[in-house]
Backbone as a ProteinNet text record, in pm:
[ID]
protein_1_A
[PRIMARY]
XXXXXXXXXXXXXXXXXXXXXXXXXXXXXXXXXXXXXXXXXXXXXXXXXXXXXXXXXXXXXXXXXXXXXXXXXXXXXXXXXXXXXXXXXXXXXXXXXXXXXXXXXX
[TERTIARY]
208.4	244.5	395.8	429.9	602.2	612.9	759.4	835.3	884.9	927.7	930.1	810.7	734.1	575.8	531.7	573	573	637.9	805.2	918	900.4	860.4	906	780.4	909.7	788.5	752.4	620.2	574.7	555.7	625.6	589.7	417.9	381.3	235.3	274.9	186	167.4	73.7	147.2	74.5	-42.9	-80.5	-215.6	-288.7	-411.5	-431	-450.6	-464.3	-465.5	-354.6	-246.8	-137.8	-51.2	-150.1	-160.3	-248.8	-88.1	-109	-60	-71.5	13.9	-69.1	8.7	-90	-199.4	-336.6	-418.2	-464.6	-398.3	-409.9	-236.7	-214.4	-125.1	-62.7	57.6	135.5	262.9	312.2	377.3	488	680.2	751.8	810.7	788.7	840.9	999.5	1031.8	1202.9	1240.4	1341.1	1383.5	1413.3	1354.2	1376.7	1252.3	1121.5	982.1	961.7	1013.5	977	1142.1	1180.5	1305.3	1324.9	1207.2	1172.4	1196.6	1151.5	1181.5	1119.7	1169.8	1135.7	950.5	856.5	742.3	641.2	597.7	525.9	357.5	307.4	192	82.8	-26.4	-140.3	-240.4	-214.4	-359.5	-492	-488.2	-622.3	-698.9	-597.9	-585	-602.5	-734.4	-767.8	-669.9	-650.4	-499.3	-408.8	-346.5	-230.9	-235.8	-368.7	-339.7	-309.5	-413.9	-415.1	-247.6	-156.6	-67.3	48.6	42.3	132.3	78.5	-66.1	-47.6	-28.4	0.5	-1.4	175.3	255.3	350.8	388.3	342.7	402.3	412.8	296.8	239.4	332.2	363.5	437.8	630.6	640	777.3	858.2	718.8	779.6	836.9	980.8	1012.7	1044.9	930.4	921.6	786.3	723.8	580.8	603.9	736.6	743.5	684.6	736.5	711.4	570.8	494	342.3	278.3	323.9	281.4	301.8	422.1	447.3	360.6	296.7	238.1	128.8	73.9	-71.5	-171.3	-250	-393.2	-481.5	-510.2	-650.8	-777	-791.7	-913.5	-958.2	-856	-785.9	-819.3	-704.3	-680.1	-811.9	-874.1	-1013.6	-1064.5	-1059.3	-1148.3	-1093.1	-994.7	-913	-893.6	-877.8	-877.2	-894.3	-1048.5	-1106.2	-1026.3	-983.3	-881.8	-774.7	-706.3	-566.5	-496.1	-397.6	-409.9	-266.2	-261.7	-178.2	-115	-1	13.5	-51.9	-120	-171.3	-140.6	-15.1	32.4	69.4	74.1	28.9	-113.7	-187.9	-367.6	-379.1	-322.3	-369	-315.9	-213.1	-155.2	-161.3	-244.4	-301.1	-427.7	-509.6	-632.7	-637.9	-595.4	-528.7	-539.2	-409.9	-415.4	-499.7	-565.8	-677.2	-799.7	-906.6	-1031.1	-1075.6	-1109.9	-1191.1	-1170.3	-1018.6	-1019.8	-1061.1	-1118.3	-1132.1	-1294.9	-1326.3	-1414.9	-1510.1	-1584.9	-1670.5	-1723.4	-1617.3	-1605	-1605	-1538.8	-1506.2	-1676.6	-1717.8	-1881.1	-1954	-1949.4	-2010.5	-2095.7
-708.2	-757.6	-736.1	-729.5	-710.5	-854.9	-872.1	-987.2	-946.4	-840.1	-779.2	-796.1	-781.9	-787.3	-930.8	-1000	-1189.8	-1159.4	-1184.8	-1202.3	-1181.4	-1039.5	-955.2	-956.5	-1012.9	-1056.1	-926.2	-967.9	-837.3	-856.2	-775	-768.1	-762.8	-822.7	-841.4	-821.7	-769.2	-761.7	-871.8	-921.7	-1055.9	-1030.9	-957.4	-875.2	-760	-715	-584.7	-533.6	-571.7	-445	-422.2	-475.6	-450.3	-280.3	-266.9	-147.9	-41	58.1	166.5	329.7	290.3	469.9	552.6	625	813.1	796.5	897	921.3	1068.1	1137.6	1306.7	1368.5	1465.2	1545.6	1519.9	1526.4	1503.6	1384.7	1339.1	1210.8	1218.4	1237.5	1244.1	1045	959.6	835.3	801.1	701.8	738.5	651.9	689.3	644.8	518.6	435	252.9	239	334.3	337.9	360.3	513.5	604.9	710.4	639.2	682	770.8	883.7	997.5	1111.3	1198.9	1358.1	1324.5	1414.9	1429.3	1514	1370.7	1419.9	1424.6	1504	1515.9	1467.1	1395	1305.1	1369.2	1454.3	1486.4	1405.7	1329.5	1219.8	1290.4	1393.7	1475.5	1488.5	1448	1466.2	1316.2	1267.3	1100.8	1129.5	1169.4	1108.5	1087.3	1225.2	1185.3	1042.1	1003.1	924.9	781.1	778.7	653	637.2	774.6	726.9	683.5	706.4	706.8	553	504	351.6	256.3	324.9	208.7	217.7	318.9	322.4	212.8	236.6	151.8	19.8	-34.9	-129.1	-201.9	-138	-196.4	-205.4	-119.3	-143.8	-126.2	-183.4	-229.4	-338.8	-296	-437.5	-498.8	-443.1	-572.7	-512.5	-636.8	-591.8	-468.4	-418.3	-324.5	-180.2	-189.1	-65.2	-36.8	-176.9	-152.4	-87.7	-126.3	-82.4	45.6	100.3	216.1	340.7	268.9	369	385.3	248.1	206.1	198	254.2	184.5	158.3	47.4	-28.2	-11.5	65.5	136.7	239.7	265	355.1	296.3	176.2	54.2	30.6	-29.1	-86.9	4.2	126.5	195.6	261.2	258.4	342.3	187.6	70.7	-93.3	-76.7	-44	-27.5	61.3	143.1	280.4	250.7	157.7	85.9	90	147.7	41.5	21	-130.3	-244.5	-338.1	-413.9	-510.6	-594.8	-697.2	-785.6	-894.2	-920.5	-1004.7	-969.8	-877.6	-785.9	-785	-772	-743.4	-863.5	-984.2	-1117.4	-1171.4	-1146.5	-1187.5	-1136.2	-1013.2	-929.5	-985.7	-1003.4	-1055	-1205.2	-1291.3	-1446.9	-1453.9	-1344.6	-1326.7	-1279	-1191.6	-1109.9	-1078	-1197.7	-1195.3	-1104.8	-998.9	-889.2	-780.6	-833.9	-694.4	-792.2	-909.3	-971.2	-871.8	-932.7	-856.7	-816.5	-935.7	-964.1	-872.6	-875.8	-842	-665	-609.4	-428.6	-378.1	-487.4	-452	-443.2	-537.6	-497.6	-419.4
-1878.1	-1784.4	-1760.7	-1655.3	-1620	-1575	-1663.9	-1550.6	-1425.2	-1391.6	-1229.6	-1139	-1215.5	-1111.5	-1049.7	-1189.5	-1123.3	-1042.3	-1036.2	-958.4	-819.3	-838.9	-737.4	-559.4	-456.1	-337.5	-235	-278.9	-187.4	-41	42.2	200.3	241.1	356.5	415.3	544.4	609.4	742.9	787.1	912.7	914.5	983.5	1038	1029.4	1036	955.2	925.7	1044.6	1148.6	1277.6	1332.2	1277.6	1259.8	1214.2	1181	1054.9	1117.3	1177.3	1236	1191	1083.2	1030.4	1062.7	986.5	1037.8	899.8	960.7	878.6	867.8	933	944.1	862.5	826.4	836.3	654.3	620.2	540.1	583.8	471	475.8	394.4	396.2	319.5	373	277.3	245.4	273.9	309.7	279.1	148.1	133.2	-27.3	-62.1	63.1	-27.4	-36.8	6.6	-52.3	-166.4	-168.8	-268.1	-291.4	-407.4	-462.2	-527	-619.1	-678	-675.2	-689.2	-631.2	-456.7	-435.7	-273.1	-275.6	-230.6	-231	-100.1	-51.5	86.6	46.8	70.8	70.4	148.4	122.8	228.2	199.8	323.2	361.5	329.9	359.6	321.9	184.2	83.4	-35.4	-97.2	-161.3	-177.3	-269.4	-378.9	-489.3	-397.2	-339	-276.7	-181.6	-106.1	-39.8	-78.1	-189.9	-280.4	-316.8	-385.3	-445.6	-333.1	-229.4	-129.2	-108.6	-48.9	-21.1	-166.7	-255	-380.7	-387.6	-337.7	-366.1	-216.6	-96.8	22.3	-37.7	-65.7	-71.9	-223.2	-263.8	-414.5	-356.6	-297.8	-265.9	-72.9	25.3	100.4	103.1	203.8	210	331.3	409.8	534	589.1	702.1	707.7	816.1	832.2	925.1	879.3	733.4	639.2	624.8	628.6	646.9	731.4	838.8	992.1	998.4	975.2	999.9	911	748.5	724.7	622.9	621.5	618.7	758.3	716.9	842.5	768.7	903.2	876.6	780.1	893.9	846.1	681.4	690.6	577.7	402.9	466.1	342.9	321.6	409	376	291.9	328.3	216.7	143.7	81.1	-46.7	-123.5	-94.2	-152.1	-281.3	-240.7	-463.9	-538.5	-475	-552.9	-608.5	-557.5	-534.5	-701	-795.6	-903.6	-840.1	-839.5	-799.4	-890.7	-909.8	-957.7	-947.4	-1052.6	-1032	-934.5	-906	-838.6	-651.1	-655.6	-564.9	-461.3	-550.2	-474.7	-510	-539.5	-467.1	-362.8	-383.4	-215.9	-112.5	-115.3	-23	19.6	-80.3	-67	-47.3	-79	-48.9	88.8	158.4	337.4	392.1	322.7	429.7	319.8	348.2	282.7	263.4	325.1	375.3	285	210.8	67.6	-48.7	-13.8	-178.1	-257.8	-349.5	-423.8	-362.3	-336.6	-260.5	-124.6	-62.6	62.2	48	6.7	-69.3	-91	-224.8	-259.5	-172.5	-1.9	57	109.4
[MASK]
++++++++++++++++++++++++++++++++++++++++++++++++++++++++++++++++++++++++++++++++++++++++++++++++++++++++++

């Protein structure tokens, strides 16, 4: 376990209903979220979509970052596939019970 992951504050939206990110096309994330090599995420490709959501959830600095790049219905669909730090997943599931293990499995 990383000490950084434990200490890092994760941005959370006030409501999942405010998540209105793109659902089609390609997305290039800003440098403060994705500082690696320039990459365009193809939202029609499941692997790209999951990778983009992982990066946004891990690195968003404000709820606005989440509102712009994450879509509520898409998040609910891919949540089980996301590889996230335990602390990030726990924070999201504590605020949004619909992301909890029993709700996702239903």
